[in-house]
PDB file of C-alpha atoms and ligand atoms in Angstrom:
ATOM      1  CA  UNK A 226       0.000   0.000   0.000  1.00  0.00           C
ATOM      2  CA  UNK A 227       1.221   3.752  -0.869  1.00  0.00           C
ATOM      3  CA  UNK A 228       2.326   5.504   2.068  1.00  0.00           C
ATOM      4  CA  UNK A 229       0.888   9.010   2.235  1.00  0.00           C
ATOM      5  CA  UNK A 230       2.405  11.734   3.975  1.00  0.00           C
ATOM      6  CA  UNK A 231       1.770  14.827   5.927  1.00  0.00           C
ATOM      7  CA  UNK A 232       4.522  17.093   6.550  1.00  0.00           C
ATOM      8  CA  UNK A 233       4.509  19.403   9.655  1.00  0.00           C
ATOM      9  CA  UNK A 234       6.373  22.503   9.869  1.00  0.00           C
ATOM     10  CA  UNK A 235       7.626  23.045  13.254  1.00  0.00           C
ATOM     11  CA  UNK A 236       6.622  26.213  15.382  1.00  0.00           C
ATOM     12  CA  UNK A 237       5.028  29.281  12.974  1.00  0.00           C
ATOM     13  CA  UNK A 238       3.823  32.717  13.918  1.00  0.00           C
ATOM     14  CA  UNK A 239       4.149  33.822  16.994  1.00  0.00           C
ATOM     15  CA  UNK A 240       5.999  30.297  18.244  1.00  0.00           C
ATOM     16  CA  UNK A 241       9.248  31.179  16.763  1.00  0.00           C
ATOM     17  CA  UNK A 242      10.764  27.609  18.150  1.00  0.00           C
ATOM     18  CA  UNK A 243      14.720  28.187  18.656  1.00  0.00           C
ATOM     19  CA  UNK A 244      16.269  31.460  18.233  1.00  0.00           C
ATOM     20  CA  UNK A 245      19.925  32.399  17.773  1.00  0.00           C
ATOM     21  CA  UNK A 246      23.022  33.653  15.249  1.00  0.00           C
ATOM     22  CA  UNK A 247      20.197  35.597  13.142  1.00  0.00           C
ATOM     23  CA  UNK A 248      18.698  32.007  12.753  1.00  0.00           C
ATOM     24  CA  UNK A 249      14.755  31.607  13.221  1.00  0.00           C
ATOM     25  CA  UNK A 250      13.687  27.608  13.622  1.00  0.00           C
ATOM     26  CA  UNK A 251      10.059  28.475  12.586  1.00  0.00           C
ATOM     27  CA  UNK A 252      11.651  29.963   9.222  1.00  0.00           C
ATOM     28  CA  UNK A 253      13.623  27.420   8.598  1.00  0.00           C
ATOM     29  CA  UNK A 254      11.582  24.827   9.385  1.00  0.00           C
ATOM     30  CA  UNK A 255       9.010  25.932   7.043  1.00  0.00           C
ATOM     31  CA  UNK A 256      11.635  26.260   4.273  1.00  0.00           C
ATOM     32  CA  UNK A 257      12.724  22.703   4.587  1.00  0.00           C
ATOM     33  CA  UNK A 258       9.150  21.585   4.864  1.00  0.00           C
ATOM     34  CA  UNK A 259       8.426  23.309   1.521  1.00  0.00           C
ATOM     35  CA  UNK A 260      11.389  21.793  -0.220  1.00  0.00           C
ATOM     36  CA  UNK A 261      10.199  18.279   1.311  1.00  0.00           C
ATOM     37  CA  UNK A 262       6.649  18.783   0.326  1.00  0.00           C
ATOM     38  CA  UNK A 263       7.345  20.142  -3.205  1.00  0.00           C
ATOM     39  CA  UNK A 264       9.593  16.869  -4.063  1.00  0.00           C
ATOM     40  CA  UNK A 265       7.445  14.633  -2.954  1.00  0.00           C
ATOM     41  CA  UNK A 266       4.392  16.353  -4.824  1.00  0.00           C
ATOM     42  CA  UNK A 267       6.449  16.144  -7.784  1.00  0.00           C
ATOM     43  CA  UNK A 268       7.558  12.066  -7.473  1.00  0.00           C
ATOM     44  CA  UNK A 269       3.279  11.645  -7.271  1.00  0.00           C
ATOM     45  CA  UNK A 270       3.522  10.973  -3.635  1.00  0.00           C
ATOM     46  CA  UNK A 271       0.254  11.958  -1.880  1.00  0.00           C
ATOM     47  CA  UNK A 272       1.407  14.790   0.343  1.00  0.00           C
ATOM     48  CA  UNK A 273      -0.169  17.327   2.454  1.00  0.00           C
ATOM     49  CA  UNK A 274       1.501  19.866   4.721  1.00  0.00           C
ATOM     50  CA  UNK A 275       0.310  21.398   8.128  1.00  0.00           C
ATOM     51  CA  UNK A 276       0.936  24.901   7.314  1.00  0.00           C
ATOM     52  CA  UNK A 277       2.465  27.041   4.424  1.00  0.00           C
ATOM     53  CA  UNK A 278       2.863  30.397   5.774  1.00  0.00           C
ATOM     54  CA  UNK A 279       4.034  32.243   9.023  1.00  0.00           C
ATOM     55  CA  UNK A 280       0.716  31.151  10.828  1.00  0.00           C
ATOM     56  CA  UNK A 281       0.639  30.146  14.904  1.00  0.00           C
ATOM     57  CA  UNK A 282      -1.168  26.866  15.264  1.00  0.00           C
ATOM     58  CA  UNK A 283      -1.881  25.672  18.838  1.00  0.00           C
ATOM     59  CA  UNK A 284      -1.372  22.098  19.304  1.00  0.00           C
ATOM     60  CA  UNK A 285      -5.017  21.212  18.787  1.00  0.00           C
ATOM     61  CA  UNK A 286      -5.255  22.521  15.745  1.00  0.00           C
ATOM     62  CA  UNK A 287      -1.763  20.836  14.260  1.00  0.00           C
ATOM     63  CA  UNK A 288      -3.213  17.994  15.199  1.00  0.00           C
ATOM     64  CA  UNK A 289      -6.309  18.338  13.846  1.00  0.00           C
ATOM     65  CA  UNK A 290      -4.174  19.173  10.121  1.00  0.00           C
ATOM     66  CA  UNK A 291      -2.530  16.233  10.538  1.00  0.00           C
ATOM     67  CA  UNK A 292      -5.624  14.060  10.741  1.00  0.00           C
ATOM     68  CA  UNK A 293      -7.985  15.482   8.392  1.00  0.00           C
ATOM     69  CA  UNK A 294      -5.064  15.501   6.194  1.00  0.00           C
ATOM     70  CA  UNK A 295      -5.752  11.152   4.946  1.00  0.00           C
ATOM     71  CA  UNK A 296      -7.089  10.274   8.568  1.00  0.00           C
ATOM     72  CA  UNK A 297      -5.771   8.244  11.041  1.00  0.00           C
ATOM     73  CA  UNK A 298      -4.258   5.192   9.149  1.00  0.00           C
ATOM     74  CA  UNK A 299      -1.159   2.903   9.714  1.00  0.00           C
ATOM     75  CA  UNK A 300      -0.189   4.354   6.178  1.00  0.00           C
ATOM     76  CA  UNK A 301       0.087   8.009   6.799  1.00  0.00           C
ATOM     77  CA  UNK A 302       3.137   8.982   7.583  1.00  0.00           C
ATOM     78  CA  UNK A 303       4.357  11.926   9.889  1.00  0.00           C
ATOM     79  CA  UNK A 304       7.346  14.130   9.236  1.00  0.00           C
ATOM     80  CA  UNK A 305       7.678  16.849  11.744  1.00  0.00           C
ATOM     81  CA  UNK A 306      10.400  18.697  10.787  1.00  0.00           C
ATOM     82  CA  UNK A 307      12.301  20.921  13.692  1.00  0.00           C
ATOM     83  CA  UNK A 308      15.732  22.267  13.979  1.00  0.00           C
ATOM     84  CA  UNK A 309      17.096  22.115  17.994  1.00  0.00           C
ATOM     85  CA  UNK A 310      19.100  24.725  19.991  1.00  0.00           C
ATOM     86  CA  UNK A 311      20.009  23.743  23.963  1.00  0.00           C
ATOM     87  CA  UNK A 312      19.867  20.197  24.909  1.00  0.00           C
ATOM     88  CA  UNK A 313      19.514  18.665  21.667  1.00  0.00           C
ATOM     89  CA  UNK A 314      21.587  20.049  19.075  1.00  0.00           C
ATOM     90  CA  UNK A 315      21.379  20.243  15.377  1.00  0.00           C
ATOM     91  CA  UNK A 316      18.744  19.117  12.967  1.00  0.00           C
ATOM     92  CA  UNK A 317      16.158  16.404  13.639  1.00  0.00           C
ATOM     93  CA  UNK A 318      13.491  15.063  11.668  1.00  0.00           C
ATOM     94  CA  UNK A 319      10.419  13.226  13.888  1.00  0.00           C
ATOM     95  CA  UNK A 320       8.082  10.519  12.197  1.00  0.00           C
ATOM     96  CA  UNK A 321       5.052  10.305  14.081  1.00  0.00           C
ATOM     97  CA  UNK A 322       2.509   7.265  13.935  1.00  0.00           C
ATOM     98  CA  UNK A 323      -0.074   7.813  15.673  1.00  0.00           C
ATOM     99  CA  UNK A 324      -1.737   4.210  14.758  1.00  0.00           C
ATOM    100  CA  UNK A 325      -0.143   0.933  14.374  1.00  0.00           C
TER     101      UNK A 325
HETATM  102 ZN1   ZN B  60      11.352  23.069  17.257  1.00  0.00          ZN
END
């Protein structure tokens, strides 16, 4: 079966995530997410993504994105993308499954 896949920029609007050396994680988050989403569009892959602007989503509501996106099915896929300052350090990608 075709995976499908939801894409989740981390942070947005007024949750800027990590801050630091000019560097905004919500920003870059959603760049990377783009990039991610776009490619995948492209190779036919069913794709959705939680947000494509600067827009604060409260937990709820992420949630919410990612499961209207294809519903909550062992073959959706979650890729919540962040990028970690403090006690985790450098990039990270999360894949979420919120049903066996
Ligand atoms: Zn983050």
């Amino acid at each position: 079966m075709a995976k499908k896949v939801v894409i989740d920029p981390g942070h947005g609007g007024t949750d800027s995530g990590a801050v630091g050396n000019g560097i905004i994680e919500k920003d870059y988050n959603l760049k990377i997410s783009k990039y991610i989403f776009d490619r995948l569009k492209s190779l036919g892959v069913d794709v959705y993504i939680t947000r494509e602007t600067d827009e604060t989503l409260t937990p709820t509501e992420r949630v919410n994105r990612v499961l209207n996106a294809f519903g909550n099915s062992s073959d959706v896929l979650v890729v919540s993308n962040h990028i970690n300052a403090g006690g985790a350090d450098g990039q990270s990608v999360t894949n979420i499954k919120y049903n066996n």
